[in-house]
Tab-separated table of C-alpha atoms in Angstrom:
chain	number	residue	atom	x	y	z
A	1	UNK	CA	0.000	0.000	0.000
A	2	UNK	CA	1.441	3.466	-0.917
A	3	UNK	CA	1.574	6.165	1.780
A	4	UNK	CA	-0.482	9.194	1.338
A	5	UNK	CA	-0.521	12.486	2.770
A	6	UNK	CA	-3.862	13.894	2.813
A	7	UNK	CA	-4.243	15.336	6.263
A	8	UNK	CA	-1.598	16.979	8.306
A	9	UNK	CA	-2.461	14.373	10.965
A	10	UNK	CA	-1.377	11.183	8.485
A	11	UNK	CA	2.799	11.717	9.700
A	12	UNK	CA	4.158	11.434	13.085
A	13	UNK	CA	5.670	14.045	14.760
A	14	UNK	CA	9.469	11.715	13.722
A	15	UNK	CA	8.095	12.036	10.371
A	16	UNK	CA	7.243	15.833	10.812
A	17	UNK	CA	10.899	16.496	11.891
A	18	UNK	CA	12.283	14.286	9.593
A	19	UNK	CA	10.516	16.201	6.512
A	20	UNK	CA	11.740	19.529	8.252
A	21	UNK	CA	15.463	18.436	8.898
A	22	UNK	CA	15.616	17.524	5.290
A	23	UNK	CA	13.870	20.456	3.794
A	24	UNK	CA	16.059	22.410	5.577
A	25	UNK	CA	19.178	20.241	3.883
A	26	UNK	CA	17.622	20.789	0.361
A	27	UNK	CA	17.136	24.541	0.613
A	28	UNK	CA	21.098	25.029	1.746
A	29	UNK	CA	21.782	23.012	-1.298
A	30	UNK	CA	19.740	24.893	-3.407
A	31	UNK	CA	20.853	28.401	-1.987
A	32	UNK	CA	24.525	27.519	-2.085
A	33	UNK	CA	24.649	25.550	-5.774
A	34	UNK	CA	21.619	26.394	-7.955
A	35	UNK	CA	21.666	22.655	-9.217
A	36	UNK	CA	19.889	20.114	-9.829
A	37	UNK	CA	20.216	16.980	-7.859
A	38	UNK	CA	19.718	13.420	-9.513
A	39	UNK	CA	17.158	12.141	-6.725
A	40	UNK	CA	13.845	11.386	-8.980
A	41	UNK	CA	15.773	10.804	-11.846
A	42	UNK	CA	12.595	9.451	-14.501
A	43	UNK	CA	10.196	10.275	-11.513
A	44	UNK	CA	6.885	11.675	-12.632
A	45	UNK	CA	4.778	13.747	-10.556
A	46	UNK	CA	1.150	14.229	-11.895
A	47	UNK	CA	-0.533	17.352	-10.775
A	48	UNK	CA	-4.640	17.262	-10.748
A	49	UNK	CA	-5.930	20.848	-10.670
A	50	UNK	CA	-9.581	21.224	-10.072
A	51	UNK	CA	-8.306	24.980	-8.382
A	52	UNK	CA	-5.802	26.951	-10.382
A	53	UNK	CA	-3.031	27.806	-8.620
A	54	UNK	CA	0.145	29.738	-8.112
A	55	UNK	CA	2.711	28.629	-5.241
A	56	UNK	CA	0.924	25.364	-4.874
A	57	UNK	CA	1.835	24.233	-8.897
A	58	UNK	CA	4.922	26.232	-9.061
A	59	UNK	CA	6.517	24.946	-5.887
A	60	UNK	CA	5.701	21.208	-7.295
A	61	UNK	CA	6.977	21.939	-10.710
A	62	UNK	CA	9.987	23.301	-9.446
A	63	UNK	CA	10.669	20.796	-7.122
A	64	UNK	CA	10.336	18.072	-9.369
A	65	UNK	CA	12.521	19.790	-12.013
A	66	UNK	CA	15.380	20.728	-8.856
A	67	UNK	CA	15.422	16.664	-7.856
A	68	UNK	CA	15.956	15.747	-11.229
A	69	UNK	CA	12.590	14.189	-11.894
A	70	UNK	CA	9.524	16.150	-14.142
A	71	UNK	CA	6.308	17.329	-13.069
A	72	UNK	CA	2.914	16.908	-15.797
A	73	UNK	CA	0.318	19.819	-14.965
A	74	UNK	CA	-3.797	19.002	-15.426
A	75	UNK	CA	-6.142	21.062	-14.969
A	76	UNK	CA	-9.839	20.400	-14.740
A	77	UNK	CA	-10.171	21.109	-18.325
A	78	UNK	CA	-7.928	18.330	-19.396
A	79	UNK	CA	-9.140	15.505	-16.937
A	80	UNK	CA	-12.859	17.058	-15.637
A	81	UNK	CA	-12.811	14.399	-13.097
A	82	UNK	CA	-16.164	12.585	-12.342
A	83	UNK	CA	-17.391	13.936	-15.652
A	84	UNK	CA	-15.786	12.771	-18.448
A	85	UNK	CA	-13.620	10.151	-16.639
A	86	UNK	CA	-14.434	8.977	-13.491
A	87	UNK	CA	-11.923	9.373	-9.901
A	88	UNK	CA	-11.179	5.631	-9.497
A	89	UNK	CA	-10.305	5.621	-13.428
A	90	UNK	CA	-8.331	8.593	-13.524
A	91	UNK	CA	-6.457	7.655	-10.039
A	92	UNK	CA	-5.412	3.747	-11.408
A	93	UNK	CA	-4.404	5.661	-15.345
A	94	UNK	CA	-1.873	7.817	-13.662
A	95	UNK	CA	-1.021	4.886	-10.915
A	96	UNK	CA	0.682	2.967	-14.539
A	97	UNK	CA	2.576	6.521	-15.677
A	98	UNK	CA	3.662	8.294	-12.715
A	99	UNK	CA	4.943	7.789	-9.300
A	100	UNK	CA	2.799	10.094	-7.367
A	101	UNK	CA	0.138	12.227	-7.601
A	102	UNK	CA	-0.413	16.163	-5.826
A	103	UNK	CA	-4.117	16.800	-6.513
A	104	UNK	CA	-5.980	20.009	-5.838
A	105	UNK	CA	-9.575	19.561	-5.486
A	106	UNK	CA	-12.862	21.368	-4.100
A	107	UNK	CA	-14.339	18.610	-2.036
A	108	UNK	CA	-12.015	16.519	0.229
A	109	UNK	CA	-14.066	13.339	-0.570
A	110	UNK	CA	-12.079	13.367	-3.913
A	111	UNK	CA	-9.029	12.875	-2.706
A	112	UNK	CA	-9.705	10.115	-0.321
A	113	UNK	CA	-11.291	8.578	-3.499
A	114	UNK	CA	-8.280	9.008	-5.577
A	115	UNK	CA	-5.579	7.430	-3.033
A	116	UNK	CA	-8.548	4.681	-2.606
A	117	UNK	CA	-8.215	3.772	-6.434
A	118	UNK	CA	-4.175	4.652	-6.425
A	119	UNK	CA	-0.900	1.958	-6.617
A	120	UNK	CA	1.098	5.153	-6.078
A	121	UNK	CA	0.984	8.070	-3.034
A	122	UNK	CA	-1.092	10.880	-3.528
A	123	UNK	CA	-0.807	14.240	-1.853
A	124	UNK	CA	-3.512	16.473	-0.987
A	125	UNK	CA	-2.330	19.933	-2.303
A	126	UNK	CA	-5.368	21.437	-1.092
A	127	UNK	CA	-8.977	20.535	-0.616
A	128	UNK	CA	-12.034	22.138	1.657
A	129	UNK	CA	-11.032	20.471	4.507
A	130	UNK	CA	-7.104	20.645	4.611
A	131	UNK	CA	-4.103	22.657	3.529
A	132	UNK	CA	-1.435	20.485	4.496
A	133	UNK	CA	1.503	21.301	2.791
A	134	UNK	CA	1.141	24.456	4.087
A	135	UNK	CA	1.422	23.697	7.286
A	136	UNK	CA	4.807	21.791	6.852
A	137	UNK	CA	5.899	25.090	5.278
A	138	UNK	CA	4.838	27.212	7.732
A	139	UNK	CA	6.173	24.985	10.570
A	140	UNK	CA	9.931	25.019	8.649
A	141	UNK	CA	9.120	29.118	8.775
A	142	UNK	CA	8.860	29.105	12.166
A	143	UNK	CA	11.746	26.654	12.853
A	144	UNK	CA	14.390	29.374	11.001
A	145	UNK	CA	12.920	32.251	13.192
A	146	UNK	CA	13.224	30.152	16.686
A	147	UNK	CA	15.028	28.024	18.807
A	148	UNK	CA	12.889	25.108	18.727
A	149	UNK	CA	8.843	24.529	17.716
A	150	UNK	CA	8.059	23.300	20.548
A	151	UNK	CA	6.508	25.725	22.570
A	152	UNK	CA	5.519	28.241	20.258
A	153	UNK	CA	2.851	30.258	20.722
A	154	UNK	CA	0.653	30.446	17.591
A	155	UNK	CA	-2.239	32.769	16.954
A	156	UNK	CA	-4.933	31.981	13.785
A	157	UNK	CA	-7.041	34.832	13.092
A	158	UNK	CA	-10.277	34.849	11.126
A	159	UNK	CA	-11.623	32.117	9.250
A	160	UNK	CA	-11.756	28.512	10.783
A	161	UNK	CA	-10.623	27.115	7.175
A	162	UNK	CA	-8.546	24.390	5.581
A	163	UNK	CA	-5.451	26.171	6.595
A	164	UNK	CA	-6.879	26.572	10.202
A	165	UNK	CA	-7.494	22.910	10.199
A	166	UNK	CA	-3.851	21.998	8.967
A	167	UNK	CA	-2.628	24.333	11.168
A	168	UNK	CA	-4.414	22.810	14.394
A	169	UNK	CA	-2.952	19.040	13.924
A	170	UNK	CA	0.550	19.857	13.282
A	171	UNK	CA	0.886	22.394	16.163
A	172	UNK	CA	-0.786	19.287	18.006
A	173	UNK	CA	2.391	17.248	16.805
A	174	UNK	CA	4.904	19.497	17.397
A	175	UNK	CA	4.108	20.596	20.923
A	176	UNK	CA	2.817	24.326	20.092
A	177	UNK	CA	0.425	26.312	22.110
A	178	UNK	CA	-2.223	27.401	19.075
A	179	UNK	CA	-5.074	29.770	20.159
A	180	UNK	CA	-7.951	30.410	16.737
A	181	UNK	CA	-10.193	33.235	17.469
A	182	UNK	CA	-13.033	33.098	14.680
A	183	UNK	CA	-16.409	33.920	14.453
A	184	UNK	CA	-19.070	32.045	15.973
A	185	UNK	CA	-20.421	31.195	12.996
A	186	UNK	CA	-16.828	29.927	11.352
A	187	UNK	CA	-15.262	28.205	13.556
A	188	UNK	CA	-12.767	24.862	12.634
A	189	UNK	CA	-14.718	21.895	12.078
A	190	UNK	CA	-15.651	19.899	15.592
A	191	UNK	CA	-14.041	17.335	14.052
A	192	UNK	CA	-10.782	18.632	13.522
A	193	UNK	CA	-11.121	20.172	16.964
A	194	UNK	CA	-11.349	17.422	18.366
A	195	UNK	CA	-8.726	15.052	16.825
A	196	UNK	CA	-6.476	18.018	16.941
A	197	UNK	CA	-7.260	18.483	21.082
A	198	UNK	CA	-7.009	14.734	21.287
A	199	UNK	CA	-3.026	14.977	19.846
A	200	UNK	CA	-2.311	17.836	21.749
A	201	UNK	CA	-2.861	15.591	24.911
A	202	UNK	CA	-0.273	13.412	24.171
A	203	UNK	CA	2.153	15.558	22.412
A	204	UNK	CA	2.137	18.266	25.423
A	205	UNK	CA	0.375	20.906	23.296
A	206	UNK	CA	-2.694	23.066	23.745
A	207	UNK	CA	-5.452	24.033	21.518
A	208	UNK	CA	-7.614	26.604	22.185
A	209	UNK	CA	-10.466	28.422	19.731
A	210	UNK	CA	-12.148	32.017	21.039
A	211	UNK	CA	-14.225	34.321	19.048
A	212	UNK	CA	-11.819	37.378	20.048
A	213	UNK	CA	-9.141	38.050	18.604
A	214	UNK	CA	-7.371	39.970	21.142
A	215	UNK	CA	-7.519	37.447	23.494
A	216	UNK	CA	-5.686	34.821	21.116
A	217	UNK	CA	-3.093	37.249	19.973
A	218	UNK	CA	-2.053	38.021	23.495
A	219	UNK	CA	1.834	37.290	23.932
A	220	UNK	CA	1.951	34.681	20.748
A	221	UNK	CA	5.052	34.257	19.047
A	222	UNK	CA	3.489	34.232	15.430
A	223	UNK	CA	0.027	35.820	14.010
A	224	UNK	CA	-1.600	34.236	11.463
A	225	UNK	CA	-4.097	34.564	8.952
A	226	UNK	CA	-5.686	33.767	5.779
A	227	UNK	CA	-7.949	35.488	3.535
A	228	UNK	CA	-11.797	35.909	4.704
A	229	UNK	CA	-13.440	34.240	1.505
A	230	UNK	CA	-11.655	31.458	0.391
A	231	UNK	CA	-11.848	30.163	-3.701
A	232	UNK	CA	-15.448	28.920	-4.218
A	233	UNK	CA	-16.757	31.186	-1.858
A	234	UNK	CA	-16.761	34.359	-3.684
A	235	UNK	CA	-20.523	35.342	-4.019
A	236	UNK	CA	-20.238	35.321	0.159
A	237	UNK	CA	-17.203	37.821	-0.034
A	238	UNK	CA	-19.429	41.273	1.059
A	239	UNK	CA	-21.078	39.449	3.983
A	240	UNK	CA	-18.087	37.937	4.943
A	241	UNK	CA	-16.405	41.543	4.870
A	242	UNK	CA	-18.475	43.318	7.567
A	243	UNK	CA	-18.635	39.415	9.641
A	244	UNK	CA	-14.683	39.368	9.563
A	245	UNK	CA	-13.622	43.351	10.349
A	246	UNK	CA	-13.210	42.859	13.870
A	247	UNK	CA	-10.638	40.050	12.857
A	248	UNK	CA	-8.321	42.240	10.824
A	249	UNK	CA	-4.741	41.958	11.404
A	250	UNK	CA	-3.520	45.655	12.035
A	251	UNK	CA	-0.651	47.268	14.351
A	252	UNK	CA	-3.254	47.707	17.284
A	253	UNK	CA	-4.141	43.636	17.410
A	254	UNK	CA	-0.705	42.815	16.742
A	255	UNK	CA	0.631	45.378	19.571
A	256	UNK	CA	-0.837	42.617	21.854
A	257	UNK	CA	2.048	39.759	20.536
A	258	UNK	CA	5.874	39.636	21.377
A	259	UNK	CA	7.266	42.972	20.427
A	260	UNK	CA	8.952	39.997	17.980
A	261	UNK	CA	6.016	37.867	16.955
A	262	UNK	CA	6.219	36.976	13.190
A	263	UNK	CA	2.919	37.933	10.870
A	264	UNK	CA	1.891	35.230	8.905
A	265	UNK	CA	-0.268	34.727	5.743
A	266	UNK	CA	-0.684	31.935	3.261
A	267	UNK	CA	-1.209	34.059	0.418
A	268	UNK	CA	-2.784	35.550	-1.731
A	269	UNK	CA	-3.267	38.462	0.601
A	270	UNK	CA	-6.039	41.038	0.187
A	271	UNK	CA	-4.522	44.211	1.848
A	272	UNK	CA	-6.905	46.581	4.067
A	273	UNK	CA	-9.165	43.606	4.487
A	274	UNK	CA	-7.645	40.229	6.643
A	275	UNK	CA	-4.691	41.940	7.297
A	276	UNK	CA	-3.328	45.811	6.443
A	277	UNK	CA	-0.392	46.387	4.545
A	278	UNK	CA	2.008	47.592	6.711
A	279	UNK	CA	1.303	44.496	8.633
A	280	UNK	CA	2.205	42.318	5.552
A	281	UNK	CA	5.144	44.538	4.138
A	282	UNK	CA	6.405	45.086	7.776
A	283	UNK	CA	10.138	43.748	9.763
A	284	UNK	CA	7.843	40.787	10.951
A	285	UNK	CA	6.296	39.409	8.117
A	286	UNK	CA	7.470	36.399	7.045
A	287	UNK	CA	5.160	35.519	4.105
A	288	UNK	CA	7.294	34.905	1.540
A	289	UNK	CA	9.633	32.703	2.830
A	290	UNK	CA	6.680	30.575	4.179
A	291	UNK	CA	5.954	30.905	-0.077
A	292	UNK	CA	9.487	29.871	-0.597
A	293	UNK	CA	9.494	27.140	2.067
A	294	UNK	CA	6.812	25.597	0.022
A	295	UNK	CA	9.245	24.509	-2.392
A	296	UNK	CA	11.294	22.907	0.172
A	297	UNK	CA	9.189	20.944	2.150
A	298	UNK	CA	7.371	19.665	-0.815
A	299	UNK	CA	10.109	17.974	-1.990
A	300	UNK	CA	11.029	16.536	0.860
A	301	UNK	CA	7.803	15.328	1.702
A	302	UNK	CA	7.454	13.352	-2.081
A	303	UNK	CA	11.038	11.812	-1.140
A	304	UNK	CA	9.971	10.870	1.960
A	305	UNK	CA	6.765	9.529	0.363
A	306	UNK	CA	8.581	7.580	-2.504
A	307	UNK	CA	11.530	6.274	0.024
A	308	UNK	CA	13.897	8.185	-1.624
């Protein structure tokens, strides 16, 4: 059976550190060379786009093409999975031409039906339920900024999303103190609560969600957020304005954090609304090299995933 990585929760906290200690490897290489290294050598990395997509299909491509190996791009219009070709078809086709697959997708249920139907790993490079990627990225963000993980006191402002749900199991993992202050009305998944709560009892963590803001920002070592109206949700995106104000990211809410707290975003940012620019562009944002870290992690995770 091939190993998959569709929910932040699916590695270990060894495997967690693992990834991290070898993403952090890769990038030195990569910052002190520029080369390639011969790692995937005549791997093939299919990428299933339902979403389009900037850091998530660059990152991938680039990593591919950095190990050595190649990365094959569809989007929905080539494949228009569960139309024209079913899941289970299109996940055992690319199981006999490529040795893993990264699929974006709306629902998470087509995933989990594509690694179901799959001889080779798949990754879940995004879906309505997780982000996780992202979270190994962000997690390798914070690592360069601080001693140790462990400990770190994480603030998630605004919208109890995919991100927020990534977010909440690896901080479970890796021992971090995460506080989500959301809306009543969009809060994380019970679910993910729970299992995340449930690992952070074993793993000497703490996870707390609040609907104010100020009182999850208070003394964290990192603020985060993520845009109010995530892709597919557009025709919510006024409501959700006036819902989310109180949950901007702005010097006042981040006054309450270490004088030294990083600022977080995934990206794509929508200054003036989750988060103000000078908070973005500011000494503590560290945005882009969680965009950068992307490429790292990644292709340590699909080494790790391939045994490589």
């Amino acid at each position: 059976m091939p190993k998959h990585y569709l929910s932040a929760a699916d590695l270990s906290r060894t495997e967690i550190e693992a990834i991290l200690k070898r993403a952090t490897q890769l990038k030195a290489h990569w910052h002190a060379t520029r080369t390639t290294q011969p790692l995937l050598s005549g791997q093939t990395l299919a990428l299933v786009f339902e979403k389009p997509s900037l850091r998530t299909r660059v990152a991938f491509e680039a990593g591919m093409n950095q190990l050595g190996g190649h990365a094959s791009y569809l989007s929905a219009n080539d494949i228009d999975m569960g139309g024209r070709e079913s899941v289970p078809d299109v996940a055992r086709n690319l199981s006999r031409w490529v040795q893993a697959i990264a699929a974006r997708v709306f629902a998470h249920g087509t995933i989990e039906q594509l690694a179901r139907h799959a001889a080779v790993p798949v990754i879940n490079a995004l879906s309505d339920r997780e982000h996780p990627c992202q979270a190994l990225a962000d997690m390798l963000t914070i690592a360069e900024r601080r001693e140790q993980i462990a400990g770190t006191r994480l603030a998630f402002i605004g919208d109890g999303n995919n991100v927020c749900h990534s977010l909440m199991l690896v901080c479970a993992l890796l021992a971090c103190h995460m506080t989500v202050a959301c809306p009543p009305d969009h809060q994380p998944h019970p679910d993910i609560v729970a299992h995340a709560c449930s690992l952070a009892e074993r793993h000497a963590a703490s996870i707390t969600v609040t609907s104010i803001p100020q009182e999850a920002v208070e003394g964290a070592d990192a603020v985060y957020t993520d845009v109010w109206a995530s892709m597919g949700q557009e025709h919510e995106a006024a409501r959700r304005r006036v819902v989310f104000q109180p949950y901007q990211v702005n010097p006042a809410l981040l006054s309450l954090a270490q004088p030294d707290a990083l600022v977080m975003h995934c990206l794509p940012a929508h200054r003036g609304e989750e988060i103000t620019a000078d908070c973005l562009e500011g000494p503590q944002s560290v945005v882009f090299d969680q965009a950068e870290n992307r490429l790292h992690v990644q292709k340590a995770l699909i080494l790790t995933l391939l045994d490589r």
